[in-house]
PDB file of N, CA and C in Angstrom:
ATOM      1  N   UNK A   1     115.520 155.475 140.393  1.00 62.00           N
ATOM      2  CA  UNK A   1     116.373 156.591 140.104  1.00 62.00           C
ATOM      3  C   UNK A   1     115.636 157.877 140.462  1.00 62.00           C
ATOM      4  N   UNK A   2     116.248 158.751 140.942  1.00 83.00           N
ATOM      5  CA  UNK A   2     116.138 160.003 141.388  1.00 83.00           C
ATOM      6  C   UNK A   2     115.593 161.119 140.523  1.00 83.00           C
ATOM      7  N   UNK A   3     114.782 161.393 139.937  1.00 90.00           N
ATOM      8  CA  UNK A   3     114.369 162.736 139.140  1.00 90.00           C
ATOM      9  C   UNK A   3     114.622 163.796 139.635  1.00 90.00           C
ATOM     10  N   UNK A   4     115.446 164.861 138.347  1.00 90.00           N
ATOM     11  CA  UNK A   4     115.197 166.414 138.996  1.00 90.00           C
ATOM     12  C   UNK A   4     114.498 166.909 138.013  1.00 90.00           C
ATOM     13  N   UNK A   5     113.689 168.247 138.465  1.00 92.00           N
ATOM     14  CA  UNK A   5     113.342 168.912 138.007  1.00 92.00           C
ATOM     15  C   UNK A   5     113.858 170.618 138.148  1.00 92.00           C
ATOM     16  N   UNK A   6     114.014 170.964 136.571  1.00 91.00           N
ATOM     17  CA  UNK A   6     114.729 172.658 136.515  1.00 91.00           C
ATOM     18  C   UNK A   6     113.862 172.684 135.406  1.00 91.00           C
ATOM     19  N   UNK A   7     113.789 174.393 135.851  1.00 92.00           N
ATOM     20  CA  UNK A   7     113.142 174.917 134.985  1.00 92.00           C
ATOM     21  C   UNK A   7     114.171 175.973 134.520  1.00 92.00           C
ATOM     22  N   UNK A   8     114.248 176.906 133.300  1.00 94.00           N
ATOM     23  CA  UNK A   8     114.691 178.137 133.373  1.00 94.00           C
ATOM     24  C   UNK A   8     115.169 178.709 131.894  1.00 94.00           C
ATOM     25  N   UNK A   9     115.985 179.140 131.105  1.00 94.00           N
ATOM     26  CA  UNK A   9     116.305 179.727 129.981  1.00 94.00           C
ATOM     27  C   UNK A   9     117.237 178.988 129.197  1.00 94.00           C
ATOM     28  N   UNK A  10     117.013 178.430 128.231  1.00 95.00           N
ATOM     29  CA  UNK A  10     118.109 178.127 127.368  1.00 95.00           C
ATOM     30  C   UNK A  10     118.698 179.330 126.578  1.00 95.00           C
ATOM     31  N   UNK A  11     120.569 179.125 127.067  1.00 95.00           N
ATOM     32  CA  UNK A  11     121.046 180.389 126.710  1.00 95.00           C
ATOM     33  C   UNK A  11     122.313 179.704 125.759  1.00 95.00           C
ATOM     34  N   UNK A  12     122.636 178.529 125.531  1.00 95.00           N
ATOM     35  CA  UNK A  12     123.250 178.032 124.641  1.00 95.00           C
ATOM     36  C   UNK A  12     123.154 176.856 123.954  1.00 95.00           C
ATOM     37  N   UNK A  13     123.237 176.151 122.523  1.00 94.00           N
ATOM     38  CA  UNK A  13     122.852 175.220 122.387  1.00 94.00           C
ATOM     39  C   UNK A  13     123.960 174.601 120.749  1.00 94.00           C
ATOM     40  N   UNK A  14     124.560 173.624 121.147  1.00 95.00           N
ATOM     41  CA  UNK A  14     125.468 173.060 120.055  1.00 95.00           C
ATOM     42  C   UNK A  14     124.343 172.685 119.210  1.00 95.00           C
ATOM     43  N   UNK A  15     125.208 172.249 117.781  1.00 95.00           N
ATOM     44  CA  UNK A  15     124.619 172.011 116.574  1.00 95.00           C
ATOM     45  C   UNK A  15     123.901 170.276 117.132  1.00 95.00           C
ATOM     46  N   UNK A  16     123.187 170.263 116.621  1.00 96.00           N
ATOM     47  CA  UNK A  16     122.315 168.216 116.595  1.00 96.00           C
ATOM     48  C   UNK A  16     123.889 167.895 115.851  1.00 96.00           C
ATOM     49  N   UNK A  17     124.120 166.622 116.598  1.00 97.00           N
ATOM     50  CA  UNK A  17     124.633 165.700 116.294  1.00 97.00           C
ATOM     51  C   UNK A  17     124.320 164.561 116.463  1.00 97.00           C
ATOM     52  N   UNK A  18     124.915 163.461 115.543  1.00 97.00           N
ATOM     53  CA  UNK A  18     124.486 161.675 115.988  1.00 97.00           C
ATOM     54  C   UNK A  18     125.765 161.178 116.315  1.00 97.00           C
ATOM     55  N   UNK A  19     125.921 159.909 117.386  1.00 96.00           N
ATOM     56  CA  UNK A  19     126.439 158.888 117.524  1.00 96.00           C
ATOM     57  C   UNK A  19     126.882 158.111 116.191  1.00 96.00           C
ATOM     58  N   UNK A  20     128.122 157.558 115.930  1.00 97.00           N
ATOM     59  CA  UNK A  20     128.157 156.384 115.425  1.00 97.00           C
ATOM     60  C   UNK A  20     127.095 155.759 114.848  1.00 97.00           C
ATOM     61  N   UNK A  21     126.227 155.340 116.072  1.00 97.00           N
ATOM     62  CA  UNK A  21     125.416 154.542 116.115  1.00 97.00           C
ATOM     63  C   UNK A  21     123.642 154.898 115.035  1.00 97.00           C
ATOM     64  N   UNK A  22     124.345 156.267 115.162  1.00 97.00           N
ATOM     65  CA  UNK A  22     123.400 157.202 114.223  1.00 97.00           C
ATOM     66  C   UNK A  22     121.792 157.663 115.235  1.00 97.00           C
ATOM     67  N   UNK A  23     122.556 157.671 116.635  1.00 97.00           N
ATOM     68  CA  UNK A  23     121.931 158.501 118.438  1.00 97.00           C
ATOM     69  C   UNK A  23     121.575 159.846 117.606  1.00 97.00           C
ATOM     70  N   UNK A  24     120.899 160.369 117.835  1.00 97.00           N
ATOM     71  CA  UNK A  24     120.663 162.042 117.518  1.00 97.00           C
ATOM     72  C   UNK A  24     121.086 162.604 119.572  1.00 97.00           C
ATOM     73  N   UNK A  25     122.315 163.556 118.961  1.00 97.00           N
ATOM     74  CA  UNK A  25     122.728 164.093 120.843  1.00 97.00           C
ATOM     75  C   UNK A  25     122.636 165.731 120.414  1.00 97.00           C
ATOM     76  N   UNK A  26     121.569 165.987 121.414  1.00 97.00           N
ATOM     77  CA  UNK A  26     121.927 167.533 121.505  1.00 97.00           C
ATOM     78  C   UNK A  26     122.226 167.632 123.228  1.00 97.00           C
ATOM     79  N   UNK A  27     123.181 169.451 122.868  1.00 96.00           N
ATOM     80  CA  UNK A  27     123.823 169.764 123.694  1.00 96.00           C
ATOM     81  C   UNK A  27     123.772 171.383 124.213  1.00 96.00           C
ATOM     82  N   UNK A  28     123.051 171.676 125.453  1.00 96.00           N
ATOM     83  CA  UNK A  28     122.607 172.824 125.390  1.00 96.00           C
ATOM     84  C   UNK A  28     123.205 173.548 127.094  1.00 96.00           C
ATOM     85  N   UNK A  29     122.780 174.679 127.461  1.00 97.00           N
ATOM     86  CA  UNK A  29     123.013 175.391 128.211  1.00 97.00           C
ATOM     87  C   UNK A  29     121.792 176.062 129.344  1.00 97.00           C
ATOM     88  N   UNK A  30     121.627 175.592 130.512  1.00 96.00           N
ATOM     89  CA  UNK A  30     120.099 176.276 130.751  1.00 96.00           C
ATOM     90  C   UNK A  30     121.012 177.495 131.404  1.00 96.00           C
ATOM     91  N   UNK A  31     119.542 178.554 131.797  1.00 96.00           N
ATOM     92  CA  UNK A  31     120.366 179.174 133.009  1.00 96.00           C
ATOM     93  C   UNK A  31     118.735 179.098 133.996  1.00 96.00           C
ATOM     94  N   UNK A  32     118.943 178.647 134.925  1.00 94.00           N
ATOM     95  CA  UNK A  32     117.969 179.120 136.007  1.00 94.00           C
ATOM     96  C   UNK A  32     117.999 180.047 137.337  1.00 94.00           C
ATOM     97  N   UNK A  33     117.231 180.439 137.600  1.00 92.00           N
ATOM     98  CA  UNK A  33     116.889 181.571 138.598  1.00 92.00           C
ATOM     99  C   UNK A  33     115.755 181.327 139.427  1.00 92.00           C
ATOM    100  N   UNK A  34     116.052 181.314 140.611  1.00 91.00           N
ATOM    101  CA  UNK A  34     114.747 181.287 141.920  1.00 91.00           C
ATOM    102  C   UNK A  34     115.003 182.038 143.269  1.00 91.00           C
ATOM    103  N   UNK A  35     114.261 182.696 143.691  1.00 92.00           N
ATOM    104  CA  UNK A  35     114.297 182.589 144.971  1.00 92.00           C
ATOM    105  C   UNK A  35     114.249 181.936 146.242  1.00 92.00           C
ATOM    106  N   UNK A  36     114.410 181.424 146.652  1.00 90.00           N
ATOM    107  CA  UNK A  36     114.977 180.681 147.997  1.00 90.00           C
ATOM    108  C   UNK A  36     114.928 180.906 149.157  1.00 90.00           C
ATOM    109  N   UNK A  37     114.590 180.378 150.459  1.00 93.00           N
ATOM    110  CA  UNK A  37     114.644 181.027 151.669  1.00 93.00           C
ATOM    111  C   UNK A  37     115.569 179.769 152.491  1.00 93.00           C
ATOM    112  N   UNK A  38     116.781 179.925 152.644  1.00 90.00           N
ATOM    113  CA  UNK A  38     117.614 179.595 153.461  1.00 90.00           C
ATOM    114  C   UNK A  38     117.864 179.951 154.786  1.00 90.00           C
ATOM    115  N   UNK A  39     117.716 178.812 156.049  1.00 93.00           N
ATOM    116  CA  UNK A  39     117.897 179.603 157.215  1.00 93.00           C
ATOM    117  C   UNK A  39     117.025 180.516 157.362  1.00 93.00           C
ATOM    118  N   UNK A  40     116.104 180.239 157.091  1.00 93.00           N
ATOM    119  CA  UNK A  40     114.845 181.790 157.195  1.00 93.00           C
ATOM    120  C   UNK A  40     115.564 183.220 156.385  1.00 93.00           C
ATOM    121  N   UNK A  41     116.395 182.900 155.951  1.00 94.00           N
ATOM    122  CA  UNK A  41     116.602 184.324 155.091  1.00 94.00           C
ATOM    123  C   UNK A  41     116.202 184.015 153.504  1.00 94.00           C
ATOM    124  N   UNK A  42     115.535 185.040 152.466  1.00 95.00           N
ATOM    125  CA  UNK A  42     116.142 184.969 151.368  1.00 95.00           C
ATOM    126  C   UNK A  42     116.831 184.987 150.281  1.00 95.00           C
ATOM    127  N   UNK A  43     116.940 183.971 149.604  1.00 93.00           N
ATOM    128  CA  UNK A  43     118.245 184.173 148.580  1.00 93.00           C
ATOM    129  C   UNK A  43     117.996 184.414 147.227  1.00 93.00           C
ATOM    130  N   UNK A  44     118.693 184.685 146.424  1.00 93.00           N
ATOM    131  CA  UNK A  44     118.558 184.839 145.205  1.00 93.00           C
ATOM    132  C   UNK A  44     119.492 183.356 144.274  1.00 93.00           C
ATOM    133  N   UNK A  45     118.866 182.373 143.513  1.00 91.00           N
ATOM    134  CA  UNK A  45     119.673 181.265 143.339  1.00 91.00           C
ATOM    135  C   UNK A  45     119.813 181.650 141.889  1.00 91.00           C
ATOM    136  N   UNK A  46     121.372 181.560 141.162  1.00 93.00           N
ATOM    137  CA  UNK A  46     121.191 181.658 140.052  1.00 93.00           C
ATOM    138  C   UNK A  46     122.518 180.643 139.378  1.00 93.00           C
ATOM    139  N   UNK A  47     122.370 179.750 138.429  1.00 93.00           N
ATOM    140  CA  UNK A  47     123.012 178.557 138.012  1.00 93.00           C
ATOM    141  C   UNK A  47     123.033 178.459 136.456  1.00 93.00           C
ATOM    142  N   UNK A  48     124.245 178.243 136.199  1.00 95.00           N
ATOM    143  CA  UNK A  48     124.151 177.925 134.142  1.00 95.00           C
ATOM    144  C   UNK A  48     124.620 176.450 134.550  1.00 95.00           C
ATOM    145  N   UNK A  49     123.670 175.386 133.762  1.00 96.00           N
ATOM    146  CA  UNK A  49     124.036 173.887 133.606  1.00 96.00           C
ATOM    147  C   UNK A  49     123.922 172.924 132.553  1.00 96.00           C
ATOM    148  N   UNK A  50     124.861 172.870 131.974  1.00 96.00           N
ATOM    149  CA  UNK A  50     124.859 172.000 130.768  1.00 96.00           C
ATOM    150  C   UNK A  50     124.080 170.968 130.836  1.00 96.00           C
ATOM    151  N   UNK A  51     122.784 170.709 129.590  1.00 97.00           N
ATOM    152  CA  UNK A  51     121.932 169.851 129.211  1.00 97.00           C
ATOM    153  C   UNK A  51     122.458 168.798 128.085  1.00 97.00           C
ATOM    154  N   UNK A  52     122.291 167.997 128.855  1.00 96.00           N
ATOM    155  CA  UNK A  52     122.255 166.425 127.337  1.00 96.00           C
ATOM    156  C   UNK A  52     121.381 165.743 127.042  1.00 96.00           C
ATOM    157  N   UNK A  53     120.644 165.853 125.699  1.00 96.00           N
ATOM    158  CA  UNK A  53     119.754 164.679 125.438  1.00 96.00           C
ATOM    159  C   UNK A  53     120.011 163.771 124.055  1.00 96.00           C
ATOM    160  N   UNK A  54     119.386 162.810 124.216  1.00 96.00           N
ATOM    161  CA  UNK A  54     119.930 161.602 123.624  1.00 96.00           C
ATOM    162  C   UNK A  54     118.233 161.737 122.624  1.00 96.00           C
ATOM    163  N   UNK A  55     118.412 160.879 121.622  1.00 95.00           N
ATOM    164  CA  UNK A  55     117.525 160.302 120.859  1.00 95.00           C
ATOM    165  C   UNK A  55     115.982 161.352 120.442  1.00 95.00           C
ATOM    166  N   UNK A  56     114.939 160.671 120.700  1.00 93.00           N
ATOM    167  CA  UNK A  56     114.008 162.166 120.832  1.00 93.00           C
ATOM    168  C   UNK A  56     113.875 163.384 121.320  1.00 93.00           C
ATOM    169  N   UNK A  57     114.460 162.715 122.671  1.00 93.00           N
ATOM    170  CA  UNK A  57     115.079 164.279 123.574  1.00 93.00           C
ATOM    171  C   UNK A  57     115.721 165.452 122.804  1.00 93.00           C
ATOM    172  N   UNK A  58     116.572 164.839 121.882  1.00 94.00           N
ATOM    173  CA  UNK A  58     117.711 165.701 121.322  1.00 94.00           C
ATOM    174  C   UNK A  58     117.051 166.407 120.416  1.00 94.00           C
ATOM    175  N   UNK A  59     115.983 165.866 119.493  1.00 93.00           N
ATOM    176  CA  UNK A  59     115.288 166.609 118.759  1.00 93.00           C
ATOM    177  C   UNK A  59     114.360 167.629 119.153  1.00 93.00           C
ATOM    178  N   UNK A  60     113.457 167.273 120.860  1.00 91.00           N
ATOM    179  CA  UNK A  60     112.702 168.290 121.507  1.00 91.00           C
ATOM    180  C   UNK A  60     113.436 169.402 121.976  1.00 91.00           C
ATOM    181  N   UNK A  61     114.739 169.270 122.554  1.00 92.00           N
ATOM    182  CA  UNK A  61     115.741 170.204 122.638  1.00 92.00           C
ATOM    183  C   UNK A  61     116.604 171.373 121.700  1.00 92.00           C
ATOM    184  N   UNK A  62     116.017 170.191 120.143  1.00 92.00           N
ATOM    185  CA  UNK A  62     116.991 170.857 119.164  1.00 92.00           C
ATOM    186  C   UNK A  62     115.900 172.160 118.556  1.00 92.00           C
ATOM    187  N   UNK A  63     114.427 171.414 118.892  1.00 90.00           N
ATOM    188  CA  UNK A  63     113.358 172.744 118.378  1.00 90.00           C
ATOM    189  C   UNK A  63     112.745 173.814 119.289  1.00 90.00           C
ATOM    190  N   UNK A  64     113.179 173.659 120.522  1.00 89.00           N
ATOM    191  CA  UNK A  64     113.348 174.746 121.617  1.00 89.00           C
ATOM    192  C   UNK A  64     114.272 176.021 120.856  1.00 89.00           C
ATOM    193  N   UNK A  65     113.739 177.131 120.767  1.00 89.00           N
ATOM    194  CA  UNK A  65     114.113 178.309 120.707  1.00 89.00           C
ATOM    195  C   UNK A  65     115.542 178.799 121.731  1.00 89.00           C
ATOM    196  N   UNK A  66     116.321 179.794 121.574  1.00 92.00           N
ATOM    197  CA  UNK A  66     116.983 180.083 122.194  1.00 92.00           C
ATOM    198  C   UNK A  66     116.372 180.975 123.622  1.00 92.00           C
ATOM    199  N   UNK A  67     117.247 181.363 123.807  1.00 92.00           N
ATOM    200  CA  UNK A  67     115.881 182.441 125.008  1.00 92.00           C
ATOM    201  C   UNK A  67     114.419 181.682 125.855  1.00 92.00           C
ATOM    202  N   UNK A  68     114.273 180.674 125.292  1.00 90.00           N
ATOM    203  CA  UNK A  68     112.970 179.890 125.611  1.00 90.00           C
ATOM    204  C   UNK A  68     112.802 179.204 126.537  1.00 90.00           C
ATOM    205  N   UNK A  69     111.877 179.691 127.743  1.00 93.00           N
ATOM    206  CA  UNK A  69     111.540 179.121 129.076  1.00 93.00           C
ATOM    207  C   UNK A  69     110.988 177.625 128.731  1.00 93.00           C
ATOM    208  N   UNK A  70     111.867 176.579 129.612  1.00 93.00           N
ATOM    209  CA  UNK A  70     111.515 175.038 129.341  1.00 93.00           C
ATOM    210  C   UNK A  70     111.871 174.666 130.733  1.00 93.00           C
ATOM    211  N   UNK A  71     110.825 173.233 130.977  1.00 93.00           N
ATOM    212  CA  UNK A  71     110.974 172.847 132.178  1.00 93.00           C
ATOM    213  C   UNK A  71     111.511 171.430 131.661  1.00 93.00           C
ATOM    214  N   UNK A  72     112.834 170.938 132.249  1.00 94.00           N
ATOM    215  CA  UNK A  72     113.792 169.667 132.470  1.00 94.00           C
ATOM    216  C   UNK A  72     113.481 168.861 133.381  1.00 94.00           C
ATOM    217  N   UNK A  73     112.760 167.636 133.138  1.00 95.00           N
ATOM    218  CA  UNK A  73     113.202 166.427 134.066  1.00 95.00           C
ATOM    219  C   UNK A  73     113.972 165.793 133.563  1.00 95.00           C
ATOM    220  N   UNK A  74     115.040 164.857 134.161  1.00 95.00           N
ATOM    221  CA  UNK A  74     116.348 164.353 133.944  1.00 95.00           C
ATOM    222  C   UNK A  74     116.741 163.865 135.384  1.00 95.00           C
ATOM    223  N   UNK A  75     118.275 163.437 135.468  1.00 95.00           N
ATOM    224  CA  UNK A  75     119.061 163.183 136.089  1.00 95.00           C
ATOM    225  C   UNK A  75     120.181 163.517 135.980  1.00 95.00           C
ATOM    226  N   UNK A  76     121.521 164.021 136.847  1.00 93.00           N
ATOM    227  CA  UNK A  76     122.615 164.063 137.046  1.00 93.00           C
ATOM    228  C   UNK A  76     123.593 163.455 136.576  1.00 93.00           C
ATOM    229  N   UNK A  77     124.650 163.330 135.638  1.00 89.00           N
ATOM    230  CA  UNK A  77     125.498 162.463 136.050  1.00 89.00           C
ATOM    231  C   UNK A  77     127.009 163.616 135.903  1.00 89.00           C
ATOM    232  N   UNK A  78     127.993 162.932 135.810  1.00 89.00           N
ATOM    233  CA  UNK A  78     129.380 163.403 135.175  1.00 89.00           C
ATOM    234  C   UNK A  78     129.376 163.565 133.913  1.00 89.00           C
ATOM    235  N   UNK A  79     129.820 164.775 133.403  1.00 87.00           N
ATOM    236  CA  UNK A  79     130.326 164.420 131.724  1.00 87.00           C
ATOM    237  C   UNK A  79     131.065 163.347 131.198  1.00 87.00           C
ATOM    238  N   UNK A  80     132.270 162.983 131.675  1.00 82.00           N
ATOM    239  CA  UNK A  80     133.086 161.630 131.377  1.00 82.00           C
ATOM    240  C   UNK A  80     133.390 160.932 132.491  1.00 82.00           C
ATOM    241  N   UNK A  81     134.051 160.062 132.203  1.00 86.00           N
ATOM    242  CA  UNK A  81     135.014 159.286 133.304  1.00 86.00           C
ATOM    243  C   UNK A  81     136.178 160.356 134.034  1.00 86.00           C
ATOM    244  N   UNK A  82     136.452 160.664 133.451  1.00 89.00           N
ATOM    245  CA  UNK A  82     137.606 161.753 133.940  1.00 89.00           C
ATOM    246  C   UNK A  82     136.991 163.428 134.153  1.00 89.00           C
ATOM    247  N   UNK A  83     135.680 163.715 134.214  1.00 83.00           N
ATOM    248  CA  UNK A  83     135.891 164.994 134.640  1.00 83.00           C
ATOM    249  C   UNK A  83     134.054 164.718 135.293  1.00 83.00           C
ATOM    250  N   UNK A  84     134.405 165.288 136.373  1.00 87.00           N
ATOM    251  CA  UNK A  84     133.069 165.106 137.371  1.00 87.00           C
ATOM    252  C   UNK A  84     132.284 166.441 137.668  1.00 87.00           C
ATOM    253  N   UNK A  85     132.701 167.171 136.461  1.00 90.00           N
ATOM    254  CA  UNK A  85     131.067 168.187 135.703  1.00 90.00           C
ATOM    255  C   UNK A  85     129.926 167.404 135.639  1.00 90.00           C
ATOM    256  N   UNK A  86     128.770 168.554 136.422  1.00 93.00           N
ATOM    257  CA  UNK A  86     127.753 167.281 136.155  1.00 93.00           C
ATOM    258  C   UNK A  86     126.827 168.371 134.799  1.00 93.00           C
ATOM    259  N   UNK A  87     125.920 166.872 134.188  1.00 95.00           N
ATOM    260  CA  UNK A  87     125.177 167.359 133.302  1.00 95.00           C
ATOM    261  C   UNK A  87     124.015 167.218 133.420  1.00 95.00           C
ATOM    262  N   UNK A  88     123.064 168.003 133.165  1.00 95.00           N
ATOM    263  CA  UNK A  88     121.788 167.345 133.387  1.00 95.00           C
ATOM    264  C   UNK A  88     121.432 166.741 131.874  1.00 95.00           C
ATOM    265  N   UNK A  89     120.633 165.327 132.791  1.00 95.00           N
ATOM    266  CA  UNK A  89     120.715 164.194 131.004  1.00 95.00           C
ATOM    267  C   UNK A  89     119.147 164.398 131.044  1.00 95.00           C
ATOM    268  N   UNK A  90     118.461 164.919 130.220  1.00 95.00           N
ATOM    269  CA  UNK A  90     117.176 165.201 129.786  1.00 95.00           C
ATOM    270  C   UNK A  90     115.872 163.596 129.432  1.00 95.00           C
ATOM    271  N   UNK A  91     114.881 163.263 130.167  1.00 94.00           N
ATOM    272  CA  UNK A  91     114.282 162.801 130.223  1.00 94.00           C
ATOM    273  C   UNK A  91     113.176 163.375 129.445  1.00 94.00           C
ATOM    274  N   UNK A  92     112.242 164.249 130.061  1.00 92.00           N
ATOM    275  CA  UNK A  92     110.959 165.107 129.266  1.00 92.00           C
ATOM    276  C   UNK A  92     111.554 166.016 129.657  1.00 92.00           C
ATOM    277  N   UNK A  93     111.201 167.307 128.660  1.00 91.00           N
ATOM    278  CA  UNK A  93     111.017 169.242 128.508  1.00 91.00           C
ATOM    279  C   UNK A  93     109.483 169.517 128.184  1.00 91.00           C
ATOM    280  N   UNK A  94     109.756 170.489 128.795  1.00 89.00           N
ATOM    281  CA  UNK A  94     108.200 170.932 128.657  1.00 89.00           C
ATOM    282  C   UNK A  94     108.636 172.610 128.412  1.00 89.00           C
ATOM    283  N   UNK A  95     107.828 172.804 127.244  1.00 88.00           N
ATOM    284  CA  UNK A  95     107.887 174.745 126.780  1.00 88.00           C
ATOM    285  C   UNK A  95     107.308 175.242 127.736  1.00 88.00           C
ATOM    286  N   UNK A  96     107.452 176.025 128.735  1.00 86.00           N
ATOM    287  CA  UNK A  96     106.791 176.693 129.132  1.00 86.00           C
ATOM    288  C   UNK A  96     105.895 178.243 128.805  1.00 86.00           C
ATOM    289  N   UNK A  97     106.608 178.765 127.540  1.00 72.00           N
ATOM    290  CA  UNK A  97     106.160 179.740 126.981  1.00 72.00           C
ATOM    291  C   UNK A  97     105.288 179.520 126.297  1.00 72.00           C
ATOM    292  N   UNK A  98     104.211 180.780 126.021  1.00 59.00           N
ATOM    293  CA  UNK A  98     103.719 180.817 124.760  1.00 59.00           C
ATOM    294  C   UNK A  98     102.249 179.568 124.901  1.00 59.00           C
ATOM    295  N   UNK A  99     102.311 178.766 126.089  1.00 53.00           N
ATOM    296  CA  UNK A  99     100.961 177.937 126.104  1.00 53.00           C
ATOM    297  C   UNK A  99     100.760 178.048 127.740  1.00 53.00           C
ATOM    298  N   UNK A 100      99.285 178.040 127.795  1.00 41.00           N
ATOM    299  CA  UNK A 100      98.843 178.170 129.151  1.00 41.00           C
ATOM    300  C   UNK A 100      99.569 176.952 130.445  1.00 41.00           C
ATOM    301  N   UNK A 101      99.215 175.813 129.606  1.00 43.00           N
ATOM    302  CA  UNK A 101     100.083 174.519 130.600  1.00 43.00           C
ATOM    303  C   UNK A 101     101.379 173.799 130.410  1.00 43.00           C
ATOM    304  N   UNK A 102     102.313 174.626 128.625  1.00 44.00           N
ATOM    305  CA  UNK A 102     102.763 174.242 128.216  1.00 44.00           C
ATOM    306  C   UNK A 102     102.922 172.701 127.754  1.00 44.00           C
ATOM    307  N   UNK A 103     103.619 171.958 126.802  1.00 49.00           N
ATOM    308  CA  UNK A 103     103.668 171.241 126.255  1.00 49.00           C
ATOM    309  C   UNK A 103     104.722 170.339 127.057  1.00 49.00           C
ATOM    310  N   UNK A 104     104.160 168.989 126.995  1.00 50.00           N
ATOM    311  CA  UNK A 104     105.291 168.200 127.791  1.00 50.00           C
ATOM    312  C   UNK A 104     105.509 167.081 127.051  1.00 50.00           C
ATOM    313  N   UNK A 105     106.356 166.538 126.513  1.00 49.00           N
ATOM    314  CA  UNK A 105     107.501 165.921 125.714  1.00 49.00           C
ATOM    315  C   UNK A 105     108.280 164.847 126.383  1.00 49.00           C
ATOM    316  N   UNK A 106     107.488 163.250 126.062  1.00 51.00           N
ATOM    317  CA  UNK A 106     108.815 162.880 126.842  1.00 51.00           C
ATOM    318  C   UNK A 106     108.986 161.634 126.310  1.00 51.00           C
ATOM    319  N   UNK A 107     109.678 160.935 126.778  1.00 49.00           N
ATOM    320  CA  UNK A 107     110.708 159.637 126.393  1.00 49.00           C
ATOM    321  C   UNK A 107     109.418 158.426 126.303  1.00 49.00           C
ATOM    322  N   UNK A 108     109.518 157.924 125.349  1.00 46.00           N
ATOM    323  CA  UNK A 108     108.567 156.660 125.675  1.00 46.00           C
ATOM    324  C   UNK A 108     109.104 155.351 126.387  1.00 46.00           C
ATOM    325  N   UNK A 109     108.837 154.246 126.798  1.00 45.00           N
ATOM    326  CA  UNK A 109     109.395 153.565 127.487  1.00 45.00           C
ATOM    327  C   UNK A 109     109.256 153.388 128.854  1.00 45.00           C
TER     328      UNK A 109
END
């Protein structure tokens, strides 16, 4: 499977919730920003993309600050069957603020 990596601002974030199953899911908002050189020109890239994490994730997500620079590895998928929004599904975050190499957080397994 394919890893991405984003970095950038969490600018929204739903309450922790669990599954049924008693899953801890959080549900958040990044926004990222980069510069870019397309075609030899540069660009300015700027993107808001809904974050999902499941289980520990949800809790490293849920103690991320608002405003707070974090770096996302994850993968892509759709929100549901019926709507082909994609989300990024959170693997490890890493704080980037506030520590020299920041802190990296991730899934065991």
């Amino acid at each position: 499977m394919n890893q991405l990596v984003l970095s950038g601002c969490l600018v929204e974030r739903k309450p922790l919730r669990y599954t049924p199953a008693g899953i801890p899911v959080s549900e958040a908002r990044l926004h990222h920003s980069s510069a870019l050189t397309e075609s030899g020109i540069e660009r300015l890239v700027e993107v808001e993309i809904a974050v999902l994490a499941l289980g520990e994730a949800a809790r490293w997500l849920e103690a991320a600050s608002l405003g707070s620079a974090v770096e996302v590895t994850g993968f892509l998928a759709a929100r549901g069957r019926n709507s082909r929004t994609p989300v990024l599904h959170v693997n490890t975050l890493e704080y980037l603020e506030g520590k020299q190499n920041g802190s990296i957080l991730q899934e065991e397994g």
